[in-house]
XYZ file of N, CA and C in Angstrom:
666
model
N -39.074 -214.434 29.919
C -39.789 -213.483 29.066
C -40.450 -214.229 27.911
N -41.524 -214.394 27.284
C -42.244 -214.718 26.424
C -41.719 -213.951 25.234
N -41.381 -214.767 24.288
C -41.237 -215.234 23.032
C -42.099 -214.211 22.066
N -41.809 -213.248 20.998
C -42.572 -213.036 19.955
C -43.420 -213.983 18.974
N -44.164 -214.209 19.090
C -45.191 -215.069 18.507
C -44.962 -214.763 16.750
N -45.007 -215.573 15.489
C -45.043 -215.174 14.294
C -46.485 -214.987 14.005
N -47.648 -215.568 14.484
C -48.684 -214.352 14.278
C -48.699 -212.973 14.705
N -47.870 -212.557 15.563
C -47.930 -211.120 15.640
C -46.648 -210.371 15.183
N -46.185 -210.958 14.083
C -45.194 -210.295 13.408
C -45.672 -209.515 12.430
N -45.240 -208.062 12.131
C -45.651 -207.653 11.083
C -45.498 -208.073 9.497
N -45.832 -208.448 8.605
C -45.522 -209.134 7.678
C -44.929 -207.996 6.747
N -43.311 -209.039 6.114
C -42.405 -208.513 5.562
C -42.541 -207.154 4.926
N -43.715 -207.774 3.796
C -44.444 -206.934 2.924
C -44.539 -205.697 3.529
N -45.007 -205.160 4.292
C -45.684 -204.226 4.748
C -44.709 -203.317 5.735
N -43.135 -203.988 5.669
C -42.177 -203.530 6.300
C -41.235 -202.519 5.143
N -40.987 -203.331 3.813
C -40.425 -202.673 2.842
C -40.626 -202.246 1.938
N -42.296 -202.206 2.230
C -42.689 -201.429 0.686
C -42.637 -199.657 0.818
N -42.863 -199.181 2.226
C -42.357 -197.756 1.893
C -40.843 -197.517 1.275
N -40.250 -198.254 2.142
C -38.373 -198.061 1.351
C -38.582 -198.396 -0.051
N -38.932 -199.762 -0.144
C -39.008 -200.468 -1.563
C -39.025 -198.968 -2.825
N -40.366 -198.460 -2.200
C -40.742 -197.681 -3.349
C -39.899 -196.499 -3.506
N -39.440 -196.067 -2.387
C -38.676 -194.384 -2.170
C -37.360 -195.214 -3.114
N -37.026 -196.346 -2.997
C -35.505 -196.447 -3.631
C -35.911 -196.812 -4.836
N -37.468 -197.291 -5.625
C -37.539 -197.415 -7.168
C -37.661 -195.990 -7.672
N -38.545 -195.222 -6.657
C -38.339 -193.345 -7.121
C -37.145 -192.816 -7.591
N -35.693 -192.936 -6.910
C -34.539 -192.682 -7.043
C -34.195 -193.099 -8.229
N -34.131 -194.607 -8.343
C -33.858 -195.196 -9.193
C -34.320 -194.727 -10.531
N -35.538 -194.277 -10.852
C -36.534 -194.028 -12.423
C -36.038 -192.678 -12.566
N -35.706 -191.788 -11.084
C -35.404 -190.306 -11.221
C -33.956 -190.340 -12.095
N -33.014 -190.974 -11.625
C -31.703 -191.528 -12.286
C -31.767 -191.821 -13.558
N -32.478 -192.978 -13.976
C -32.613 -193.226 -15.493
C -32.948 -192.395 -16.079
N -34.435 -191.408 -15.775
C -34.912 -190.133 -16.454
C -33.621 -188.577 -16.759
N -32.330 -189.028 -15.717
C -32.139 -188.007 -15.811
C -30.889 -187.944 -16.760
N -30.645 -189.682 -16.305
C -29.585 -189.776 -18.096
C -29.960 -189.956 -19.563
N -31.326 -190.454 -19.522
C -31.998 -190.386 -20.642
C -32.039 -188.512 -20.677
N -32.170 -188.010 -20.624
C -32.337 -186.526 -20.680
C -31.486 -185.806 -20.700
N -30.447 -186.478 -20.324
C -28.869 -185.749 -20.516
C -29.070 -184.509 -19.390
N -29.357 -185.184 -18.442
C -29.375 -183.464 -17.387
C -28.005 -183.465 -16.755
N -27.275 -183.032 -15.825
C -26.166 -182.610 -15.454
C -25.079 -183.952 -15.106
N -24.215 -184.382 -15.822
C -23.660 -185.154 -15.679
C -22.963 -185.459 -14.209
N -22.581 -184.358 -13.615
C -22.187 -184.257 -12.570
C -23.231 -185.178 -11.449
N -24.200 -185.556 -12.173
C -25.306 -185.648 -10.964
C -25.963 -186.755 -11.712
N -25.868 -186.864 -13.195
C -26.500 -188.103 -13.808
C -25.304 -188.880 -14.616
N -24.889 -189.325 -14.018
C -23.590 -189.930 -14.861
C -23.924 -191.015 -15.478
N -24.171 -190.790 -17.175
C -23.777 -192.370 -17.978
C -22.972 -193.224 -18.032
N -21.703 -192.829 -17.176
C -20.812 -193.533 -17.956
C -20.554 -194.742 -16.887
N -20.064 -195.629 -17.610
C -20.188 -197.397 -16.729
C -19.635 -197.249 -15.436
N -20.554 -197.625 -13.975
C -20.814 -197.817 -13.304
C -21.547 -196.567 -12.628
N -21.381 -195.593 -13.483
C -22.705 -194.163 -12.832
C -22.085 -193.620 -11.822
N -20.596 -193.273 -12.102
C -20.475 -192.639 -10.711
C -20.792 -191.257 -10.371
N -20.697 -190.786 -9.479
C -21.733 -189.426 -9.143
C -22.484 -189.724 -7.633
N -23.302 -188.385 -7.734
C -24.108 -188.372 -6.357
C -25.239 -189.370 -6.307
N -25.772 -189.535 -7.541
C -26.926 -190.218 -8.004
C -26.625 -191.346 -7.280
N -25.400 -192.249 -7.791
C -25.084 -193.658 -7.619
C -24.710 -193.638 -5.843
N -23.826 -192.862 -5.371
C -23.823 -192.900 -4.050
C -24.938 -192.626 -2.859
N -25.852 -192.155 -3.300
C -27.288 -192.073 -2.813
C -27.588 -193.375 -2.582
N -28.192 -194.131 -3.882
C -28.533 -195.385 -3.870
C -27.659 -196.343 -3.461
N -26.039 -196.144 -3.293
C -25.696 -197.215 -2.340
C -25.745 -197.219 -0.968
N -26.232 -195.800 -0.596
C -26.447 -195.461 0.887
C -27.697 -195.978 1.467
N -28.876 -195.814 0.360
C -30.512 -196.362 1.178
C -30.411 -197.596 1.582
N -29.190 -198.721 1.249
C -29.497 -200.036 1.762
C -29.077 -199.590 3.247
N -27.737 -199.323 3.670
C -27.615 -199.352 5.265
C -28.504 -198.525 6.134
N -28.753 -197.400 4.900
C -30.148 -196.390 5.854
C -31.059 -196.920 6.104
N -31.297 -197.867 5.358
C -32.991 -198.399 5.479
C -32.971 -199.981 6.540
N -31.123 -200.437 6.389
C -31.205 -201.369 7.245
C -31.162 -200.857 8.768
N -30.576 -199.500 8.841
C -30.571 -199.027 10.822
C -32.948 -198.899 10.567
N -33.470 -198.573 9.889
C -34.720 -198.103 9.441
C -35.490 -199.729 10.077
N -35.296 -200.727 9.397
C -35.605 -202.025 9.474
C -34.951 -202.357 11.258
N -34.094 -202.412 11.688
C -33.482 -203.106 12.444
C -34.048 -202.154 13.898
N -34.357 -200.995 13.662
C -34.906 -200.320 14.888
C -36.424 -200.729 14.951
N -36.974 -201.017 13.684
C -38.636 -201.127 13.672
C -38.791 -203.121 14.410
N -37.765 -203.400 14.138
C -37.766 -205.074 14.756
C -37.613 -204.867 15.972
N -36.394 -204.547 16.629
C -35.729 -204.234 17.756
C -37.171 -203.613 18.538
N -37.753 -202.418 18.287
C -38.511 -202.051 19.348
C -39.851 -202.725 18.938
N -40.061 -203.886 18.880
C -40.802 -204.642 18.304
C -40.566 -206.271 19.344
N -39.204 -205.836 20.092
C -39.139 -207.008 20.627
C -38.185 -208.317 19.694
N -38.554 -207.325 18.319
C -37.979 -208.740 17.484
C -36.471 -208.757 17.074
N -35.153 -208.331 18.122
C -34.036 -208.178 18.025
C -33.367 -209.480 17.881
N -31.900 -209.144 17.711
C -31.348 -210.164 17.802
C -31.247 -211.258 18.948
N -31.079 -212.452 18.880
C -30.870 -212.997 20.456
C -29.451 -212.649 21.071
N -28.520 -212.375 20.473
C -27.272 -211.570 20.869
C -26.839 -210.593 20.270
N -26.382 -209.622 20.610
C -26.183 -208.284 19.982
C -24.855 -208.311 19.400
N -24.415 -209.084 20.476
C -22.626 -208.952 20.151
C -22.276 -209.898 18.845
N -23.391 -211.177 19.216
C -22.947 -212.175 17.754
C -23.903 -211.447 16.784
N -24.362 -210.278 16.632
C -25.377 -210.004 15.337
C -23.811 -209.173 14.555
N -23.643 -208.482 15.739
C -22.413 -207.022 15.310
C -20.895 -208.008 14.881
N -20.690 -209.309 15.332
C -19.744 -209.933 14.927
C -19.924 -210.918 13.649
N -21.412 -211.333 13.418
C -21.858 -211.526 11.764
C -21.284 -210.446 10.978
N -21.809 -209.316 11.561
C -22.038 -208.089 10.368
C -20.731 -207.749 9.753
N -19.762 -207.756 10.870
C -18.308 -207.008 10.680
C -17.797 -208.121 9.744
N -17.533 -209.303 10.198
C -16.850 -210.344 9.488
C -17.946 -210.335 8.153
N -18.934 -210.336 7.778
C -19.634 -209.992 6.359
C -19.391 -209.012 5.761
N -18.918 -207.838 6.383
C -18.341 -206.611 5.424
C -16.931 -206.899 5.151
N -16.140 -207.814 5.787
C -14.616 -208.027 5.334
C -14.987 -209.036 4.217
N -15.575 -209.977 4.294
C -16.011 -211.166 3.184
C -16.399 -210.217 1.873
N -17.145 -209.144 2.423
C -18.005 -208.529 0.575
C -16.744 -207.951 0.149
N -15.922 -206.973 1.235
C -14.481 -206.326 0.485
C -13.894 -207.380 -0.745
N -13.520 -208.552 0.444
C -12.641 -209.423 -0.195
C -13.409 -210.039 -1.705
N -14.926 -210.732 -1.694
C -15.399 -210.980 -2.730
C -15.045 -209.821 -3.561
N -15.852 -208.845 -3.640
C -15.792 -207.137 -4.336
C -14.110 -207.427 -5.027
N -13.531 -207.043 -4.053
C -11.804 -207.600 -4.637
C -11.450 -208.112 -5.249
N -11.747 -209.767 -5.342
C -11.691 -210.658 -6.007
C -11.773 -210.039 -7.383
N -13.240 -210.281 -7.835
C -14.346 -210.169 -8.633
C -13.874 -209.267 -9.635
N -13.743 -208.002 -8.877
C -13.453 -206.449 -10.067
C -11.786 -206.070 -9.625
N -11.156 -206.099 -8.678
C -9.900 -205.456 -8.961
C -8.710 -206.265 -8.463
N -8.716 -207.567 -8.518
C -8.055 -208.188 -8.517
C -7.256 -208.981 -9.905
N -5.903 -208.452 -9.856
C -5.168 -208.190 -11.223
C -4.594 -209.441 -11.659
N -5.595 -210.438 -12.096
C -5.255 -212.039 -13.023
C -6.337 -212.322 -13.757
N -6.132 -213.161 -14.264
C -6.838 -213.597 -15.119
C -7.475 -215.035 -14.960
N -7.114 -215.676 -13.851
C -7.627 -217.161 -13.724
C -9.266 -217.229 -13.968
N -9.817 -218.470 -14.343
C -10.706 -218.731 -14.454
C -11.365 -218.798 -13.488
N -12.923 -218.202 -13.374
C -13.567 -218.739 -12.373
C -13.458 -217.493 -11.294
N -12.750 -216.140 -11.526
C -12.721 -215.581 -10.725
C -13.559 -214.401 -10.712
N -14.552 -214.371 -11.064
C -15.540 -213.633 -11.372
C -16.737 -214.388 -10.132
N -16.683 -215.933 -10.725
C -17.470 -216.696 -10.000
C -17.139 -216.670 -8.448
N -16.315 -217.099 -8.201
C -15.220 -217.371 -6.670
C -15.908 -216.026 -6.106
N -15.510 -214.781 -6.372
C -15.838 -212.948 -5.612
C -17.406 -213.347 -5.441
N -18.351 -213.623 -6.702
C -19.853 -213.259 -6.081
C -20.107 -214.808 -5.044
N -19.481 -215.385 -5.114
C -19.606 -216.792 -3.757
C -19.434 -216.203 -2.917
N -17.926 -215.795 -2.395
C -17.632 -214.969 -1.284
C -18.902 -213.851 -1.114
N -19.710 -212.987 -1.526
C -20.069 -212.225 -0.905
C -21.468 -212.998 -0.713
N -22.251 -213.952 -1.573
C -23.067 -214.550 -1.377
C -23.413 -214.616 -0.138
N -21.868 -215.462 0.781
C -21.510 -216.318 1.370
C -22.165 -215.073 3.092
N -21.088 -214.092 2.744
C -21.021 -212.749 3.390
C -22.859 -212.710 3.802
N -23.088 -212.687 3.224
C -24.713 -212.360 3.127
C -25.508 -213.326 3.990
N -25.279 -214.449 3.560
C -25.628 -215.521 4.397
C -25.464 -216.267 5.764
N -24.271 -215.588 5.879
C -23.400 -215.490 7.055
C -24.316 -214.947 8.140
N -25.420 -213.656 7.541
C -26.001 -212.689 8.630
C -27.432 -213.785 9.142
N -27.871 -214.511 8.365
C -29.055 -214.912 8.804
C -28.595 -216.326 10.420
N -27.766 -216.479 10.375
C -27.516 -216.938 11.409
C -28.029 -216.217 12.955
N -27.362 -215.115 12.690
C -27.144 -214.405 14.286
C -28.417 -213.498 14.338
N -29.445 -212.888 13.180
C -30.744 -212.300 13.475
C -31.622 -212.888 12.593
N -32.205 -213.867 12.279
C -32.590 -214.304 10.569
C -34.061 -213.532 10.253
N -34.643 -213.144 11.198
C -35.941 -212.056 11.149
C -35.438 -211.012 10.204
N -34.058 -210.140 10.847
C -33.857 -209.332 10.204
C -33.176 -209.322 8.840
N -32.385 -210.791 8.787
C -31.686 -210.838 7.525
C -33.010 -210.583 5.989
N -33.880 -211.823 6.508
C -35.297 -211.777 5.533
C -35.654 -210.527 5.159
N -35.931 -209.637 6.132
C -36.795 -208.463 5.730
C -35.713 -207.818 4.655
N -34.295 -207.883 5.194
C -33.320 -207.127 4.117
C -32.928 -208.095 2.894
N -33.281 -209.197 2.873
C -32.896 -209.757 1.814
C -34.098 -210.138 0.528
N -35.774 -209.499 1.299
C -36.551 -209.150 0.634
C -36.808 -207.734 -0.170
N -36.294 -206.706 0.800
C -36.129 -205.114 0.179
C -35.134 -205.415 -0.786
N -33.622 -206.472 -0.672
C -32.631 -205.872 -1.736
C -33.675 -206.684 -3.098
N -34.170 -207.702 -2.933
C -34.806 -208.392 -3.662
C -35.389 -207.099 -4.651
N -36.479 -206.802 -3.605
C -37.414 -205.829 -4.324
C -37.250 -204.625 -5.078
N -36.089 -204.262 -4.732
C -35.025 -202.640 -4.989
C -34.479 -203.302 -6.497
N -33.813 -204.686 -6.987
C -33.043 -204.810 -7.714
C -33.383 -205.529 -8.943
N -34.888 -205.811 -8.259
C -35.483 -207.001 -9.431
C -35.838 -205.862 -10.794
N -36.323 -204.678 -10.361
C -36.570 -203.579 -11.505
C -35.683 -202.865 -11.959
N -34.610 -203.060 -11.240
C -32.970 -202.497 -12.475
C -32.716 -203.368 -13.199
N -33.092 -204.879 -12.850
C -32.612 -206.101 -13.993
C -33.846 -205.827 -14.867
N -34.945 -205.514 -14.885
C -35.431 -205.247 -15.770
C -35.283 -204.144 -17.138
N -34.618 -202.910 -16.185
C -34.367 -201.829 -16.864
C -33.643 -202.050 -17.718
N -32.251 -202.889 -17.301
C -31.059 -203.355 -17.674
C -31.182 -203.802 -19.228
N -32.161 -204.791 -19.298
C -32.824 -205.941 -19.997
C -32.825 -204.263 -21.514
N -33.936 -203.805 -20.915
C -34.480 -203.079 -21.731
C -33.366 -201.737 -22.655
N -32.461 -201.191 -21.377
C -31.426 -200.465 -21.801
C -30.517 -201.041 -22.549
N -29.839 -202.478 -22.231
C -29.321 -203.275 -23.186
C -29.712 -203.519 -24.815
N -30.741 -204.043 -24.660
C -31.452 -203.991 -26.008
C -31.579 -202.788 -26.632
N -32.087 -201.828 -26.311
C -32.057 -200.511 -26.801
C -31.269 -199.585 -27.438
N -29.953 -199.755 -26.767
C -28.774 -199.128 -26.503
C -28.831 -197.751 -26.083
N -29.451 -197.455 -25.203
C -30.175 -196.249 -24.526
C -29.273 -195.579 -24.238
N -27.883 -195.586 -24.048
C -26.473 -195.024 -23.605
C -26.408 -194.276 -22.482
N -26.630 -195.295 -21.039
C -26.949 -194.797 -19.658
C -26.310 -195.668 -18.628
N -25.818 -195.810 -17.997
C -24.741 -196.284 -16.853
C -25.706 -197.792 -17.020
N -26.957 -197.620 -17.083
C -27.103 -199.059 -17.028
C -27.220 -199.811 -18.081
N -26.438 -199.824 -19.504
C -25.925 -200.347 -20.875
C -24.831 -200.254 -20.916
N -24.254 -199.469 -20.507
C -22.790 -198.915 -20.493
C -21.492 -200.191 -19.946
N -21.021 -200.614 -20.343
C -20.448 -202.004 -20.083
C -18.802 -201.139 -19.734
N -18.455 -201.638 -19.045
C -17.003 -201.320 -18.539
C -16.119 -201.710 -19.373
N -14.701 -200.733 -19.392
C -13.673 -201.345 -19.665
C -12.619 -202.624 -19.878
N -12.881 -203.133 -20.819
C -12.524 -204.762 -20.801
C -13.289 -205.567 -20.314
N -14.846 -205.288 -20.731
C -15.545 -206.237 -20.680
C -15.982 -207.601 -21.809
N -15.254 -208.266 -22.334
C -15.292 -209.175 -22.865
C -16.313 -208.903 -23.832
N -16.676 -209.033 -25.044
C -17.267 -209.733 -26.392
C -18.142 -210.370 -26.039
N -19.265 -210.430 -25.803
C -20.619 -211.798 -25.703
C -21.396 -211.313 -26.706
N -22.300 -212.495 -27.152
C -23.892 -211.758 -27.464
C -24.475 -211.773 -25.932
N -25.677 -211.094 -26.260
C -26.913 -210.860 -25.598
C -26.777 -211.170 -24.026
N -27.250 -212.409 -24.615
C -27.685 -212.891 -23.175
C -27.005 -213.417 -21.788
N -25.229 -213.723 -22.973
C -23.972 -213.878 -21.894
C -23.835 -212.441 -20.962
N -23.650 -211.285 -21.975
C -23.512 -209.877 -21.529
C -24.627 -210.018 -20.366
N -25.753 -209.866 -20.923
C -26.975 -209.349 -19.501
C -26.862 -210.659 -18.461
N -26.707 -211.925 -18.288
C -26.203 -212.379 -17.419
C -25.093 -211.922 -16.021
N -23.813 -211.747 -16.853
C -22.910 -211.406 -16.211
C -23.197 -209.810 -15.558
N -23.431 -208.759 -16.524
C -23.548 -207.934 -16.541
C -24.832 -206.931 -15.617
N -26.130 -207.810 -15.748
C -26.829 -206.831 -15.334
C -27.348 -208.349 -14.214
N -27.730 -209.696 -14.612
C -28.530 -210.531 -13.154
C -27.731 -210.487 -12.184
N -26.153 -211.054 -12.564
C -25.486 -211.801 -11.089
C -25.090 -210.564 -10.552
N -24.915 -209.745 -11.057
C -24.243 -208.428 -10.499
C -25.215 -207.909 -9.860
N -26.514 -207.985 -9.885
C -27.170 -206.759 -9.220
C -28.217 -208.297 -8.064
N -27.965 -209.259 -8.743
C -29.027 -210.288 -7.761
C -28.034 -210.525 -6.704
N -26.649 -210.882 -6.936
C -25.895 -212.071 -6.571
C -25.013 -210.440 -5.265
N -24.201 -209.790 -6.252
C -23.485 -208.810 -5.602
C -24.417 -207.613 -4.674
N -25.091 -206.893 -5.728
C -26.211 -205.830 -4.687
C -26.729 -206.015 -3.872
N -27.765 -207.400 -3.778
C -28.627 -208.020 -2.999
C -27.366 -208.392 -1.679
N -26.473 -209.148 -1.894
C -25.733 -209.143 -0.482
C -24.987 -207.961 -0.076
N -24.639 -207.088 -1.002
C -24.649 -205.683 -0.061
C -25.149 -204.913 0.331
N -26.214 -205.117 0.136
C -27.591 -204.822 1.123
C -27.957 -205.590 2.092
N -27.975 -207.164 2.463
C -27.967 -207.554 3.508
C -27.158 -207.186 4.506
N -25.995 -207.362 4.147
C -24.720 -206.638 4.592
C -24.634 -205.700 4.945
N -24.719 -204.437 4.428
C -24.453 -203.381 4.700
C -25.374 -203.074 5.961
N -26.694 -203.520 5.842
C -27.488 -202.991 6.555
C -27.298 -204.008 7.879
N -26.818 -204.896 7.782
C -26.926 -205.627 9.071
C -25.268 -204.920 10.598
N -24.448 -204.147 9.334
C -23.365 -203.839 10.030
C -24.163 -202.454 10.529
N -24.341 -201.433 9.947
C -25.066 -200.164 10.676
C -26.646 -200.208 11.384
N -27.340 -201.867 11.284
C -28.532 -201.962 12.120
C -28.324 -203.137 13.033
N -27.618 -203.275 13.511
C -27.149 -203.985 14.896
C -26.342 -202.617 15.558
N -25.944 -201.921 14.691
C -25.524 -200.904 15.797
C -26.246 -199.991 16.630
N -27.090 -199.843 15.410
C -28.338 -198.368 16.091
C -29.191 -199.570 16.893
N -29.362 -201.086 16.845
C -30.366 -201.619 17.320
C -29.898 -201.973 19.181
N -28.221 -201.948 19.178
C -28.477 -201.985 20.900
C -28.691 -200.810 21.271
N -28.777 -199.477 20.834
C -29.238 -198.125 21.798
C -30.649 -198.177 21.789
N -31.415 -199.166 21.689
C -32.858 -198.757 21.778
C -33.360 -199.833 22.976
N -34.709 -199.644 23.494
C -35.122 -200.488 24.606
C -35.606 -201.512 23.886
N -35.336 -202.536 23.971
C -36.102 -203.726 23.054
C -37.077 -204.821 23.925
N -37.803 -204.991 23.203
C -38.823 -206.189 24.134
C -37.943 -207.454 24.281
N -39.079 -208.231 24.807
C -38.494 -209.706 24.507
C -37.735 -210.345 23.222
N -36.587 -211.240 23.549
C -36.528 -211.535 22.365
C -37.000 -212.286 21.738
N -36.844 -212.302 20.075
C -37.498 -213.145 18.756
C -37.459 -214.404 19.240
N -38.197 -215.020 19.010
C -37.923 -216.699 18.852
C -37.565 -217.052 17.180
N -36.370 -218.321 17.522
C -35.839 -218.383 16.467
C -36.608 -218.796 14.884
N -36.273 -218.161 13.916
C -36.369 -218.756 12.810
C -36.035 -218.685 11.618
C-alpha cells in the first residue's frame, strides 16, 4: 500500500484552529463569568476553579483528541499499530496519575518534588509520539495553542489581583515575589502539566475511536 505523502497532509494549522478557538471561547466565557461574579456554582474563583466550567475544559482535550485522531485515521494517516498506539496511551495515563501524584498530593516535603511529577508527565507525553507522532504533533500543537493564552491571562490576573481561579494561589503555596509565583504557578503548570494532559488524554480516547473507523494506508513515519 503506498505511503501518505507529507505534501498531501493537511497542515497542522488548519486541523486545530476550529478546536483551538471553541476552547479560547470557553476559556474568555469563564474568566468573564468570574470577573462578573455570575453563579459560583458554574464560575468558581476559588483556586483551581472547580465547577462545571473547569470540567468542561478538561474534557475538550480528549474530545477533540477522538476529533483529531478520526480526521487522521480516515485520512489514511493512522497509527502504524493500533495496539502499540493504545499501549503508549494507557501506560501515559498511569505516568500523568503518578506525575499528578507526585507533584500535588503526595505528602513530603523533599526537594525537587514538584520538579520530579512535571518530568514524569512530560515524560508521559512524550512517550505518545513514538507509536503515532502525526498525531502526537497535531495534539501537542492544540494543547500549545489552548494554553499559551491562559499563561497570558494568568500574567495579567496575577498582576491585577483580579480575584479569579486564575490568581487564586492554593493552599500552602509558598511566599515568592512575582515572577517565582507566575513561573511555578501559572507557565510550568499549564505548559509543562496541561499541555501533556492533553497529549495524553487525547491519545488514550483517540486510538480508541481510531480502530472503529476504515482507515487508508498507513502514515509514513515521522
Amino acid at each position: 500500500m503506498e505511503e501518505v505523502k507529507a505534501s498531501s497532509r493537511a497542515p497542522i494549522g488548519s486541523l486545530i484552529v476550529g478546536p483551538a478557538l471553541i476552547t479560547l471561547a470557553v476559556t474568555l466565557l469563564r474568566l468573564l463569568g468570574e470577573l462578573s461574579h455570575w453563579s459560583r456554582s458554574w464560575f468558581n474563583p476559588a483556586p483551581g476553579g472547580p465547577g462545571p466550567m473547569g470540567a468542561v475544559l478538561a474534557l475538550l482535550a480528549p474530545l477533540f483528541g477522538v476529533y483529531f485522531a478520526l480526521k487522521l485515521a480516515r485520512a489514511g494517516e493512522g497509527p502504524r499499530s493500533a495496539a502499540q498506539a493504545f499501549g503508549h496511551a494507557l501506560l501515559g495515563a498511569v505516568m500523568l496519575f503518578v506525575g499528578f501524584y507526585t507533584s500535588f498530593l503526595l505528602d513530603t516535603q523533599f526537594t525537587g518534588r514538584l520538579e520530579l511529577g512535571y518530568l514524569i508527565v512530560a515524560f508521559a507525553a512524550a512517550l505518545q509520539f513514538a507509536a503515532w507522532p502525526r498525531f502526537s504533533k497535531v495534539q501537542l500543537a492544540y494543547g500549545g495553542a489552548v494554553r499559551v493564552p491562559i499563561v497570558v491571562i494568568m500574567w495579567l490576573a496575577l498582576r491585577g489581583h483580579w480575584g479569579t481561579h486564575f490568581d487564586s494561589l492554593p493552599p500552602g503555596f509558598p511566599e515568592m515575589s512575582f515572577w517565582p509565583t507566575y513561573l511555578y504557578f501559572a507557565l510550568v503548570r499549564q505548559l509543562v502539566f496541561w499541555v501533556s494532559y492533553t497529549v495524553v488524554s487525547g491519545s488514550l480516547l483517540g486510538t480508541i475511536a481510531a480502530a472503529f473507523v476504515d482507515r487508508g494506508p498507513p502514515q509514513a513515519a515521522s
